[in-house]
Amino acid sequence: MHPRLHQAQFLIAAGRADQFPEGGLEVAFAGRSNVGKSSAINALLNRNKLARTSNTPGRTQQIIFYALGDEERRLVDLPGYGYAKVPHAVKEQWGRLIETYLLDRESLAGLVLIMDARRPMQEFDQQMLEWADHFDLPLLVLLTKADKLKANEARRTRDFVKAELASRFPDMKAQLFSATKGTGVPEARDQLVEWLRLAETEKSDGQ
Ligand code: GTP
Ligand code: MG
């Protein structure tokens, strides 16, 4: 079935692994705190306020699942990594939740790693790349807030990240993105749809 990006709905905000939806397929969005994950989801779904965004880092504290037309296809907004002001115990709990999700999620068809185009390839980003590579998970880097860079700076950043990926993780892709200007939205949408379709084909082949 075709994933319906234009019919997205909030499904569940999960604070525990036993609340994760069962079965189906999904694409998850990861990235450092305040980088623009929720805004990217809204832009891709063409919805202003579906995913809650904020100037305050650490807005998304649970794992939020959105259904695409039906509950079998989903986008997943992961809590941001590295928000310093959160108490240690809370941070540990988030960490465990995300880890549980990433390590044991059969539904996961692809990972979108959001980086700030002005500060790409930070330590957390590198960890996520290694992790996705280790588990053979398809990964797309969105270099977001590209609207904050001059066109030539944005291109230089994109080429740098692409070159890094090509030398270390040749199957991964990167593109510029802006939630506010809509840059890169159609291309990223195509990738999500392709992943969900591919994963579905693989699933039915395996049955
Ligand atoms: P957490 O859930 O706290 O980890 O944050 P997040 O990664 O979901 O970020 P969010 O989407 O809430 O955006 C954080 C801030 O960045 C907000 O003030 C957004 O308006 C802003 N922002 C997000 N994307 C863009 C973009 O493409 N361009 C610009 N200029 N601002 C953006
Ligand atoms: Mg968020």
XYZ file of N, CA and C and ligand atoms in Angstrom:
654
model
N 0.820 -1.198 0.000
C 0.000 0.000 0.000
C 0.867 1.265 0.000
N 0.410 2.264 -0.691
C 1.170 3.507 -0.821
C 1.107 4.309 0.476
N 2.285 4.685 1.022
C 2.237 5.508 2.235
C 1.659 6.888 1.916
N 0.724 7.338 2.723
C 0.044 8.594 2.395
C 0.530 9.729 3.274
N 1.518 10.449 2.728
C 2.136 11.524 3.499
C 1.149 12.656 3.757
N 0.163 12.806 2.871
C -0.773 13.929 3.015
C -1.937 13.583 3.956
N -1.929 12.360 4.487
C -3.009 12.010 5.420
C -2.455 11.630 6.791
N -1.429 12.354 7.213
C -0.771 11.980 8.465
C -1.620 12.360 9.671
N -1.524 11.533 10.679
C -2.215 11.796 11.939
C -1.343 11.401 13.106
N -1.501 12.110 14.209
C -0.831 11.712 15.435
C -1.339 10.331 15.852
N -0.393 9.457 16.229
C -0.791 8.109 16.639
C -0.592 7.925 18.152
N 0.672 8.014 18.599
C 0.904 7.855 20.038
C 2.232 8.503 20.428
N 2.293 9.040 21.638
C 3.538 9.521 22.231
C 3.970 8.475 23.238
N 5.047 7.778 22.928
C 5.447 6.640 23.758
C 6.594 7.025 24.685
N 6.376 6.833 25.971
C 7.440 7.035 26.955
C 8.061 5.717 27.382
N 7.426 4.620 26.964
C 7.933 3.283 27.287
C 7.849 2.388 26.057
N 8.741 1.413 26.029
C 8.813 0.551 24.850
C 7.531 -0.249 24.627
N 6.818 -0.569 25.715
C 5.602 -1.376 25.519
C 4.469 -0.567 24.885
N 4.706 0.745 24.687
C 3.702 1.576 24.005
C 3.974 1.704 22.512
N 5.115 1.196 22.046
C 5.417 1.300 20.622
C 4.392 0.494 19.823
N 3.932 1.016 18.681
C 2.992 0.252 17.857
C 3.639 -1.049 17.372
N 2.807 -2.074 17.237
C 3.333 -3.361 16.760
C 3.154 -3.499 15.261
N 4.120 -4.171 14.624
C 4.012 -4.446 13.192
C 4.164 -3.187 12.357
N 3.897 -3.300 11.071
C 3.968 -2.147 10.185
C 5.390 -1.703 9.903
N 5.520 -0.563 9.250
C 6.823 -0.039 8.845
C 6.888 1.447 9.128
N 8.114 1.916 9.419
C 8.227 3.333 9.739
C 9.611 3.881 9.400
N 9.654 5.219 9.279
C 10.912 5.940 9.100
C 11.068 6.865 10.298
N 12.237 6.821 10.946
C 12.455 7.620 12.154
C 13.382 8.803 11.876
N 13.170 9.878 12.639
C 13.960 11.104 12.524
C 14.780 11.286 13.790
N 16.094 11.317 13.623
C 16.986 11.477 14.762
C 17.847 12.724 14.552
N 18.399 13.210 15.645
C 19.282 14.366 15.534
C 19.429 15.046 16.875
N 20.383 15.948 16.956
C 20.643 16.646 18.206
C 19.445 17.507 18.588
N 19.391 17.835 19.851
C 18.296 18.644 20.362
C 18.200 19.976 19.614
N 16.977 20.376 19.275
C 16.719 21.686 18.666
C 17.221 21.824 17.233
N 17.607 20.728 16.620
C 18.203 20.809 15.285
C 17.127 21.043 14.210
N 15.893 20.650 14.527
C 14.803 20.860 13.570
C 14.130 19.581 13.101
N 14.139 18.541 13.941
C 13.517 17.259 13.568
C 12.003 17.407 13.387
N 11.353 17.991 14.394
C 9.890 18.110 14.338
C 9.478 19.030 13.190
N 10.241 20.091 12.968
C 9.941 21.004 11.857
C 10.091 20.292 10.515
N 11.086 19.429 10.407
C 11.286 18.680 9.160
C 10.095 17.764 8.907
N 9.617 17.114 9.959
C 8.452 16.225 9.815
C 7.237 17.029 9.341
N 7.016 18.171 9.960
C 5.890 19.013 9.521
C 6.027 19.421 8.060
N 7.225 19.810 7.657
C 7.440 20.242 6.269
C 7.184 19.084 5.304
N 7.658 17.895 5.668
C 7.500 16.738 4.777
C 6.040 16.316 4.679
N 5.301 16.521 5.755
C 3.885 16.132 5.761
C 2.990 17.286 5.331
N 3.627 18.422 5.042
C 2.891 19.607 4.620
C 1.850 20.030 5.660
N 2.272 19.963 6.915
C 1.374 20.340 8.004
C 2.124 21.303 8.898
N 1.473 22.386 9.266
C 2.165 23.403 10.063
C 2.460 22.956 11.479
N 1.484 22.305 12.089
C 1.580 22.125 13.544
C 1.325 20.712 14.006
N 1.542 19.738 13.143
C 1.302 18.359 13.575
C 2.324 17.986 14.654
N 3.611 18.078 14.304
C 4.660 17.815 15.290
C 4.949 19.116 16.029
N 5.012 19.038 17.342
C 5.233 20.262 18.118
C 6.690 20.685 18.040
N 6.897 21.964 17.701
C 8.248 22.507 17.583
C 8.404 23.589 18.651
N 9.632 23.997 18.881
C 9.848 24.968 19.944
C 11.218 25.607 19.860
N 11.294 26.814 20.396
C 12.606 27.446 20.535
C 13.367 26.849 21.710
N 12.638 26.190 22.597
C 13.267 25.594 23.769
C 13.763 24.205 23.423
N 15.062 23.977 23.523
C 15.568 22.638 23.208
C 14.955 21.607 24.151
N 14.764 20.416 23.668
C 14.244 19.350 24.505
C 12.727 19.275 24.494
N 12.109 19.890 23.494
C 10.650 19.903 23.393
C 10.081 18.486 23.264
N 10.676 17.704 22.388
C 10.165 16.354 22.153
C 10.859 15.398 23.117
N 10.111 14.906 24.122
C 10.751 14.060 25.127
C 10.329 12.614 25.034
N 9.270 12.365 24.274
C 8.845 10.989 24.090
C 9.091 10.610 22.639
N 8.887 9.365 22.320
C 8.971 8.949 20.925
C 7.569 9.093 20.331
N 7.441 9.983 19.360
C 6.124 10.302 18.823
C 5.925 9.586 17.489
N 4.846 8.852 17.400
C 4.535 8.112 16.173
C 3.395 8.818 15.429
N 3.590 9.015 14.121
C 2.544 9.560 13.253
C 2.159 8.495 12.243
N 0.867 8.316 12.064
C 0.379 7.334 11.090
C 0.214 8.015 9.743
N 0.614 7.322 8.683
C 0.489 7.854 7.319
C -0.688 7.167 6.636
N -1.856 7.702 6.816
C -3.043 7.114 6.189
C -3.604 5.969 7.015
N -2.781 4.956 7.269
C -3.210 3.898 8.189
C -2.066 3.643 9.160
N -2.304 2.834 10.167
C -1.305 2.669 11.223
C -0.136 1.783 10.824
N -0.202 1.238 9.634
C 0.859 0.336 9.168
C 2.067 1.080 8.611
N 1.910 2.362 8.296
C 3.011 3.186 7.783
C 3.139 4.390 8.695
N 4.377 4.625 9.158
C 4.501 5.676 10.174
C 5.776 6.505 10.002
N 5.738 7.735 10.507
C 6.947 8.520 10.738
C 7.120 8.629 12.241
N 8.384 8.665 12.675
C 8.671 8.638 14.106
C 9.609 9.781 14.472
N 9.157 10.614 15.399
C 9.940 11.759 15.864
C 10.660 11.335 17.153
N 11.975 11.220 17.081
C 12.740 10.783 18.257
C 13.134 12.000 19.099
N 13.254 11.824 20.407
C 13.692 12.947 21.245
C 15.106 13.380 20.858
N 15.351 14.674 20.955
C 16.663 15.203 20.586
C 17.747 14.753 21.541
N 18.916 14.586 20.991
C 20.053 14.161 21.796
C 20.830 15.376 22.292
N 21.272 15.315 23.541
C 22.279 16.274 24.006
C 21.758 17.575 24.561
N 20.567 17.553 25.135
C 20.085 18.773 25.756
C 20.637 18.886 27.177
N 21.567 19.835 27.375
C 22.379 19.895 28.584
C 21.571 20.153 29.862
N 20.460 20.887 29.750
C 19.773 21.332 30.974
C 18.852 20.270 31.584
N 18.713 19.178 30.908
C 17.853 18.125 31.439
C 18.594 17.383 32.548
N 17.902 17.094 33.669
C 18.587 16.379 34.757
C 19.150 15.040 34.292
N 20.215 14.644 34.949
C 20.938 13.448 34.528
C 20.036 12.216 34.427
N 19.179 12.048 35.454
C 18.316 10.849 35.484
C 17.369 10.837 34.287
N 16.844 12.018 33.960
C 15.916 12.112 32.822
C 16.650 11.795 31.530
N 17.847 12.344 31.423
C 18.683 12.114 30.237
C 18.934 10.623 30.047
N 19.233 9.973 31.164
C 19.499 8.529 31.096
C 18.281 7.773 30.610
N 17.125 8.211 31.095
C 15.891 7.544 30.703
C 15.617 7.726 29.214
N 15.810 8.952 28.699
C 15.641 9.194 27.260
C 16.590 8.304 26.487
N 17.838 8.307 26.955
C 18.870 7.533 26.267
C 18.444 6.095 26.154
N 17.961 5.554 27.268
C 17.528 4.151 27.269
C 16.364 3.930 26.318
N 15.438 4.883 26.316
C 14.256 4.752 25.459
C 14.668 4.735 23.982
N 15.514 5.674 23.607
C 15.958 5.746 22.208
C 16.758 4.500 21.848
N 17.597 4.076 22.798
C 18.426 2.900 22.543
C 17.552 1.659 22.336
N 16.565 1.521 23.218
C 15.648 0.390 23.084
C 14.986 0.425 21.715
N 14.561 1.617 21.336
C 13.891 1.772 20.051
C 14.828 1.357 18.910
N 16.004 1.932 18.900
C 16.898 1.719 17.759
C 17.427 0.291 17.680
N 17.644 -0.315 18.843
C 18.262 -1.639 18.836
C 17.297 -2.749 18.472
N 16.031 -2.489 18.641
C 15.100 -3.616 18.603
C 13.840 -3.277 17.823
N 13.996 -2.573 16.709
C 12.795 -2.108 16.023
C 12.712 -2.720 14.638
N 11.994 -3.798 14.555
C 11.871 -4.479 13.257
C 11.149 -3.637 12.228
N 10.286 -2.743 12.685
C 9.501 -1.905 11.766
C 10.340 -0.841 11.072
N 11.549 -0.622 11.563
C 12.329 0.521 11.090
C 12.861 0.285 9.670
N 12.349 1.088 8.715
C 12.721 0.917 7.308
C 13.829 1.875 6.890
N 14.040 2.936 7.655
C 15.078 3.908 7.305
C 15.167 4.968 8.385
N 16.312 5.614 8.417
C 16.557 6.638 9.420
C 16.932 7.944 8.724
N 16.238 9.017 9.108
C 16.608 10.348 8.630
C 17.399 11.005 9.750
N 18.646 11.336 9.451
C 19.486 11.991 10.450
C 19.544 13.474 10.118
N 18.974 14.273 11.025
C 18.912 15.713 10.792
C 20.152 16.366 11.399
N 20.863 17.121 10.561
C 22.012 17.885 11.063
C 21.773 19.357 10.729
N 22.276 20.229 11.570
C 22.252 21.656 11.275
C 23.307 21.916 10.199
N 22.886 22.484 9.083
C 23.821 22.699 7.964
C 24.989 23.597 8.370
N 24.806 24.340 9.452
C 25.907 25.217 9.901
C 26.897 24.482 10.794
N 26.479 23.324 11.316
C 27.353 22.537 12.204
C 27.138 21.046 11.958
N 27.503 20.553 10.772
C 27.234 19.139 10.491
C 28.285 18.224 11.115
N 27.980 16.930 11.156
C 28.947 15.899 11.543
C 29.536 16.108 12.937
N 28.650 16.390 13.907
C 29.079 16.468 15.298
C 29.217 15.047 15.859
N 29.662 14.979 17.118
C 29.955 13.658 17.688
C 28.742 12.724 17.664
N 27.579 13.248 18.086
C 26.378 12.402 18.077
C 26.053 11.930 16.652
N 26.224 12.838 15.695
C 25.933 12.491 14.300
C 26.815 11.327 13.847
N 28.068 11.404 14.222
C 29.015 10.338 13.843
C 28.591 9.007 14.455
N 28.129 9.068 15.711
C 27.684 7.835 16.379
C 26.492 7.222 15.654
N 25.565 8.084 15.238
C 24.379 7.572 14.546
C 24.761 6.959 13.195
N 25.701 7.585 12.494
C 26.144 7.048 11.204
C 26.752 5.663 11.394
N 27.618 5.548 12.407
C 28.268 4.259 12.674
C 27.236 3.202 13.035
N 26.290 3.627 13.850
C 25.274 2.702 14.313
C 24.422 2.195 13.137
N 23.972 3.132 12.297
C 23.133 2.754 11.150
C 23.913 1.855 10.195
N 25.182 2.165 10.034
C 26.041 1.349 9.167
C 26.154 -0.071 9.726
N 26.374 -0.151 11.032
C 26.526 -1.439 11.691
C 25.285 -2.311 11.494
N 24.105 -1.690 11.573
C 22.867 -2.462 11.445
C 22.306 -2.451 10.027
N 23.114 -1.932 9.075
C 22.682 -1.952 7.679
C 21.375 -1.213 7.447
N 21.180 -0.161 8.185
C 19.927 0.583 8.071
C 20.099 1.723 7.064
N 19.189 1.843 6.095
C 19.289 2.948 5.139
C 19.243 4.286 5.867
N 20.086 5.218 5.455
C 20.146 6.506 6.159
C 20.253 7.666 5.184
N 19.470 8.700 5.456
C 19.520 9.950 4.698
C 19.851 11.084 5.657
N 20.878 11.868 5.312
C 21.201 13.056 6.102
C 20.476 14.254 5.496
N 19.689 14.944 6.327
C 19.124 16.224 5.898
C 19.910 17.337 6.573
N 20.526 18.162 5.749
C 21.281 19.317 6.262
C 20.304 20.472 6.334
N 19.688 20.618 7.499
C 18.567 21.540 7.600
C 19.000 22.953 8.007
N 18.038 23.851 8.012
C 18.281 25.287 8.242
C 19.227 25.830 7.168
N 19.179 25.212 5.987
C 20.023 25.664 4.877
C 19.715 27.115 4.517
N 18.494 27.558 4.871
C 18.129 28.959 4.606
C 18.995 29.943 5.369
N 19.680 29.457 6.401
C 20.537 30.347 7.193
C 21.939 30.499 6.595
N 22.195 29.766 5.520
C 23.507 29.866 4.862
C 23.364 30.539 3.499
N 24.452 31.172 3.061
C 24.477 31.653 1.681
C 24.534 30.443 0.757
N 24.054 30.614 -0.457
C 23.946 29.475 -1.386
C 25.285 28.762 -1.567
N 26.358 29.525 -1.698
C 27.659 28.867 -1.935
C 28.165 28.137 -0.691
N 27.852 28.705 0.498
C 28.225 28.018 1.743
C 27.437 26.722 1.885
N 26.149 26.792 1.546
C 25.294 25.607 1.652
C 25.824 24.508 0.724
N 26.173 24.875 -0.478
C 26.702 23.877 -1.431
C 28.004 23.270 -0.937
N 28.848 24.115 -0.378
C 30.128 23.623 0.133
C 29.903 22.614 1.262
N 28.980 22.950 2.170
C 28.658 22.034 3.265
C 28.142 20.710 2.719
N 27.219 20.793 1.773
C 26.644 19.573 1.202
C 27.738 18.710 0.571
N 28.632 19.355 -0.180
C 29.688 18.591 -0.855
C 30.642 17.956 0.156
N 30.927 18.687 1.227
C 31.791 18.156 2.286
C 31.157 16.918 2.926
N 29.880 17.023 3.290
C 29.207 15.897 3.946
C 29.101 14.719 2.980
N 28.786 15.004 1.740
C 28.688 13.924 0.749
C 30.021 13.205 0.586
N 31.094 13.975 0.574
C 32.421 13.371 0.419
C 32.769 12.502 1.627
N 32.436 12.998 2.818
C 32.666 12.206 4.042
C 31.913 10.881 3.979
N 30.646 10.972 3.591
C 29.823 9.759 3.531
C 30.378 8.815 2.470
N 30.748 9.375 1.315
C 31.216 8.523 0.212
C 32.434 7.713 0.635
N 33.290 8.323 1.472
C 34.507 7.602 1.837
C 34.261 6.597 2.959
N 33.272 6.848 3.798
C 33.077 5.957 4.953
C 31.818 5.103 4.876
N 30.744 5.694 4.363
C 29.455 4.986 4.314
C 28.830 5.198 2.939
N 29.335 4.516 1.928
C 28.961 4.837 0.550
C 27.480 4.677 0.220
N 26.731 3.928 1.030
C 25.301 3.761 0.718
C 24.433 4.904 1.253
N 25.026 5.744 2.086
C 24.208 6.801 2.692
C 24.164 8.032 1.804
N 23.075 8.780 1.965
C 22.880 9.960 1.130
C 22.757 11.215 1.987
N 23.020 12.369 1.358
C 22.858 13.642 2.064
C 22.297 14.681 1.105
N 21.488 15.576 1.644
C 20.953 16.671 0.829
C 20.677 17.887 1.715
N 20.605 19.050 1.068
C 20.235 20.264 1.793
C 18.735 20.252 2.054
N 18.345 20.966 3.116
C 16.936 20.984 3.505
C 16.642 22.295 4.219
N 15.425 22.782 4.058
C 14.962 23.885 4.893
C 13.480 23.724 5.132
N 13.113 23.631 6.410
C 11.697 23.482 6.755
C 10.962 24.788 6.479
N 11.641 25.905 6.640
C 10.966 27.191 6.461
C 10.815 27.541 4.981
N 11.834 27.211 4.168
C 11.764 27.574 2.746
C 11.288 26.430 1.855
N 11.250 25.243 2.399
C 10.792 24.095 1.598
C 11.882 23.463 0.745
N 13.111 23.910 0.922
C 14.229 23.339 0.160
C 14.373 21.837 0.408
N 14.450 21.060 -0.646
C 14.737 19.631 -0.501
C 13.561 18.786 -0.049
N 12.400 19.399 0.109
C 11.244 18.641 0.610
C 10.806 17.533 -0.370
N 10.639 17.827 -1.669
C 10.186 16.754 -2.574
C 11.154 15.585 -2.644
N 12.454 15.876 -2.661
C 13.466 14.817 -2.746
C 13.422 13.927 -1.502
N 13.312 14.571 -0.340
C 13.270 13.797 0.907
C 12.000 12.955 0.964
N 10.881 13.517 0.515
C 9.624 12.746 0.469
C 9.782 11.502 -0.385
N 10.396 11.679 -1.560
C 10.589 10.534 -2.463
C 11.366 9.424 -1.765
N 12.389 9.830 -0.981
C 13.204 8.835 -0.290
C 12.395 8.069 0.760
N 11.579 8.781 1.504
C 10.753 8.118 2.527
C 9.834 7.086 1.888
N 9.182 7.517 0.816
C 8.230 6.627 0.141
C 8.965 5.404 -0.402
N 10.143 5.641 -0.979
C 10.913 4.522 -1.547
C 11.310 3.523 -0.454
N 11.775 4.017 0.674
C 12.160 3.115 1.772
C 10.979 2.270 2.237
N 9.840 2.943 2.424
C 8.665 2.221 2.932
C 8.213 1.163 1.930
N 8.299 1.501 0.653
C 7.913 0.531 -0.380
C 8.879 -0.643 -0.443
N 10.183 -0.314 -0.442
C 11.209 -1.365 -0.487
C 11.070 -2.319 0.682
N 10.890 -1.750 1.869
C 10.796 -2.581 3.072
C 9.572 -3.474 2.992
N 8.518 -2.944 2.402
C 7.308 -3.743 2.269
C 7.536 -4.922 1.313
N 8.220 -4.633 0.216
C 8.533 -5.697 -0.746
C 9.385 -6.767 -0.090
N 10.394 -6.324 0.662
C 11.279 -7.291 1.333
C 10.511 -8.143 2.320
N 9.591 -7.488 3.029
C 8.798 -8.182 4.024
C 7.935 -9.271 3.370
N 7.277 -8.888 2.257
C 6.380 -9.875 1.645
C 7.183 -10.971 0.941
N 8.400 -10.635 0.464
C 9.268 -11.661 -0.115
C 9.694 -12.674 0.943
N 9.880 -12.167 2.161
C 10.376 -13.026 3.239
C 9.316 -13.932 3.844
N 8.076 -13.683 3.500
C 7.000 -14.461 4.144
C 6.729 -15.782 3.436
P 13.781 18.907 20.022
O 12.479 18.190 19.880
O 13.804 19.863 21.178
O 14.960 18.023 19.987
O 13.920 19.905 18.754
P 13.703 19.569 17.208
O 14.911 18.948 16.646
O 12.410 18.855 16.998
O 13.616 21.058 16.611
P 12.317 21.907 16.218
O 11.721 21.359 14.973
O 11.446 22.087 17.409
O 12.990 23.295 15.803
C 13.834 23.999 16.682
C 13.910 25.449 16.252
O 14.539 25.546 14.965
C 12.547 26.124 16.092
O 12.661 27.442 16.540
C 12.299 26.071 14.601
O 11.451 27.102 14.134
C 13.721 26.228 14.040
N 13.873 25.589 12.704
C 13.626 24.297 12.398
N 13.879 24.045 11.091
C 14.292 25.214 10.544
C 14.710 25.615 9.218
O 14.760 24.827 8.250
N 15.106 26.918 9.070
C 15.082 27.802 10.110
N 15.497 29.048 9.841
N 14.686 27.473 11.355
C 14.296 26.203 11.576
Mg 11.164 17.984 18.380
